XYZ file of C-alpha atoms in Angstrom:
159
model
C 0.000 0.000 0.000
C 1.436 3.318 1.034
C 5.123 3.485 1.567
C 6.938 6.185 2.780
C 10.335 7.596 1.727
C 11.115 6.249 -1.616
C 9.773 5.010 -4.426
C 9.194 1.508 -5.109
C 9.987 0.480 -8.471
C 7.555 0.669 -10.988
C 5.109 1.849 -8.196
C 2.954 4.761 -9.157
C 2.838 7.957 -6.874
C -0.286 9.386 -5.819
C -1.113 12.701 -3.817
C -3.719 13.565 -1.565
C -5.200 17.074 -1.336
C -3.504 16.825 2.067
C -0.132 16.527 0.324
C 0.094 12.830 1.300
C 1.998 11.020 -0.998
C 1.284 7.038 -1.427
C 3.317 4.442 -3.912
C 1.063 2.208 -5.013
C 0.916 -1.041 -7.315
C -0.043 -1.154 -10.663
C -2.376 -3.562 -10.532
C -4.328 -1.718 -7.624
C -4.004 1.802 -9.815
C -5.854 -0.111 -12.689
C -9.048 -0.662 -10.168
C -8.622 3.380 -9.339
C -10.629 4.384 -12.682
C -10.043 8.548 -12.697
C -6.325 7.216 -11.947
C -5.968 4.480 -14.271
C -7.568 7.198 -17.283
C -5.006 10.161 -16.187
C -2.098 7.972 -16.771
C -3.663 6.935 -20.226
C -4.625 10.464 -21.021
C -1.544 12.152 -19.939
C 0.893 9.560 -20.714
C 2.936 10.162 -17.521
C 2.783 8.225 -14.383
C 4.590 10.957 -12.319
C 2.953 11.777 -9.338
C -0.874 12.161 -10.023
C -2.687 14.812 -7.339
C -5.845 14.135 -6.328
C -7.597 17.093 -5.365
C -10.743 16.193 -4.062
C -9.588 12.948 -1.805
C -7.927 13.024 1.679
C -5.335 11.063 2.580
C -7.477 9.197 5.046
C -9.917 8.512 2.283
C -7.372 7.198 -0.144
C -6.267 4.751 2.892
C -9.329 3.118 3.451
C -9.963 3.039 -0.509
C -6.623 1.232 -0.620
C -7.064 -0.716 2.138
C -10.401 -2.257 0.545
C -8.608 -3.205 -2.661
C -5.695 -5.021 -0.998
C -8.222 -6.882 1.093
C -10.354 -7.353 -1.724
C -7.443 -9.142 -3.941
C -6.313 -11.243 -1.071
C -9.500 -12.357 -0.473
C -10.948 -15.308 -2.394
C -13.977 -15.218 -4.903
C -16.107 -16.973 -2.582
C -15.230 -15.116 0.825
C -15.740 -11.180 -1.233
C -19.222 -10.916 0.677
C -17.794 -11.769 3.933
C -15.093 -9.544 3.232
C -17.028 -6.590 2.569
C -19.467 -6.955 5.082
C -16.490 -7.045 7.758
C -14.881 -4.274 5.428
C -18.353 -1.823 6.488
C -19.585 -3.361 9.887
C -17.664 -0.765 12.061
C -17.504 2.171 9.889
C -18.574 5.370 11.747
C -21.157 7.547 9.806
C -17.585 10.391 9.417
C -15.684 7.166 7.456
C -18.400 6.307 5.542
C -18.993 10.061 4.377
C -15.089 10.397 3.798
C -14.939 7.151 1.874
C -18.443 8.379 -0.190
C -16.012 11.292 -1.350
C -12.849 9.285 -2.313
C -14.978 6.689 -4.249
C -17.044 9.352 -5.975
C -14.187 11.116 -7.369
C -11.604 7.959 -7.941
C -13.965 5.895 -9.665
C -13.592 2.074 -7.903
C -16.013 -0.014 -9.313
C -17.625 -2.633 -6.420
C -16.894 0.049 -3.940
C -18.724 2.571 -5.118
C -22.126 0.621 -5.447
C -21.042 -0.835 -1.658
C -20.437 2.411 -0.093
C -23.729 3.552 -1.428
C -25.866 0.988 -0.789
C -24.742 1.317 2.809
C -25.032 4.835 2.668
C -28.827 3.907 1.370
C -29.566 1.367 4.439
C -27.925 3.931 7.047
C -30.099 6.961 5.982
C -33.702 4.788 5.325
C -36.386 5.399 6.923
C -34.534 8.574 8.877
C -36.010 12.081 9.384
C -35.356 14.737 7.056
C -33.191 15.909 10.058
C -31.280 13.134 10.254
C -30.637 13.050 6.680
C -29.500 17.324 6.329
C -26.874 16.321 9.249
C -25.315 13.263 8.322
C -24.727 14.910 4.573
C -24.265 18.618 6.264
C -26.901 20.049 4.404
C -28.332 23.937 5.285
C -32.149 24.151 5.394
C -33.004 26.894 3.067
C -36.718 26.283 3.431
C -38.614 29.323 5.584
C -40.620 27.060 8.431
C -43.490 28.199 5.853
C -42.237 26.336 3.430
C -41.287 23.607 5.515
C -44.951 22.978 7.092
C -46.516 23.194 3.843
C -44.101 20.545 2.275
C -44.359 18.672 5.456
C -48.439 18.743 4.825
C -48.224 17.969 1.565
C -46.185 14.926 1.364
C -47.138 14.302 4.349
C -46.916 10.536 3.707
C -43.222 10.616 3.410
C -42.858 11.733 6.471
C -45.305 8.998 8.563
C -43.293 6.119 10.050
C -39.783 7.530 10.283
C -37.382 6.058 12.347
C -35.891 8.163 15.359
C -32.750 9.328 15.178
């Protein structure tokens, strides 16, 4: 995964918005989509910023696709499961960011559909905090939305 100091040989170089930088396989890179289509666009596999992903995101990203490959074909499910059971809702949003922007297929459709199951059935509440989202309704607007889709709102889990 990510090694410090210097490079491994034919190891490709990414960096974090954090300035992070992490040597990584080929054969990881080519699951890393917006990665693997820089290098073919640009020809270069010098160091490749990532400017939307934190190292921290880019560590559990990696750590999923090391797993992943050591893991056989018929243990993946169990893997993955184990991979999300004790995620806190700030990793999950953190690794919702990395996936979005680096393109890992399998991870991206995990992450979401646990994203999906966490925020079902919440309150409207729930949902504007976990994703830090600013109410710009008036409380007008709010009670009349409230009243008329007022079915969406009737057997919401608490919080």
């Amino acid at each position: 995964m990510a090694e410090e100091g210097s490079k491994p040989t034919n190891f490709i170089s990414l960096k974090t918005v954090d300035g992070e930088i992490f040597h990584v396989s080929p054969v990881i890179v080519n699951q890393i989509q917006t990665v693997k289509s820089l290098i073919e666009t640009s020809g270069s596999s010098a160091v490749i910023s990532l400017p939307h992903v934190y190292a921290y995101g880019l560590v559990m990203v990696l750590d999923y696709l090391e797993g992943k490959a050591a893991t056989a074909a018929s243990d993946v499910e169990e893997f993955e499961t184990k991979f999300m059971k004790d995620m806190s809702h700030d990793d999950l949003k953190e690794l919702l960011v990395a996936v979005g922007y680096l393109k890992v297929d399998g991870l991206q459709e995990l992450v979401a559909k646990n994203v999906a199951k966490l925020i079902e059935n919440k309150s409207v509440e729930f949902v504007r905090k976990f994703f830090g989202i600013v109410n710009d309704f008036t409380p007008a607007e709010e009670a009349k939305c409230r009243e008329e889709h007022a079915w969406a709102f009737e057997g919401v889990d608490e919080d």
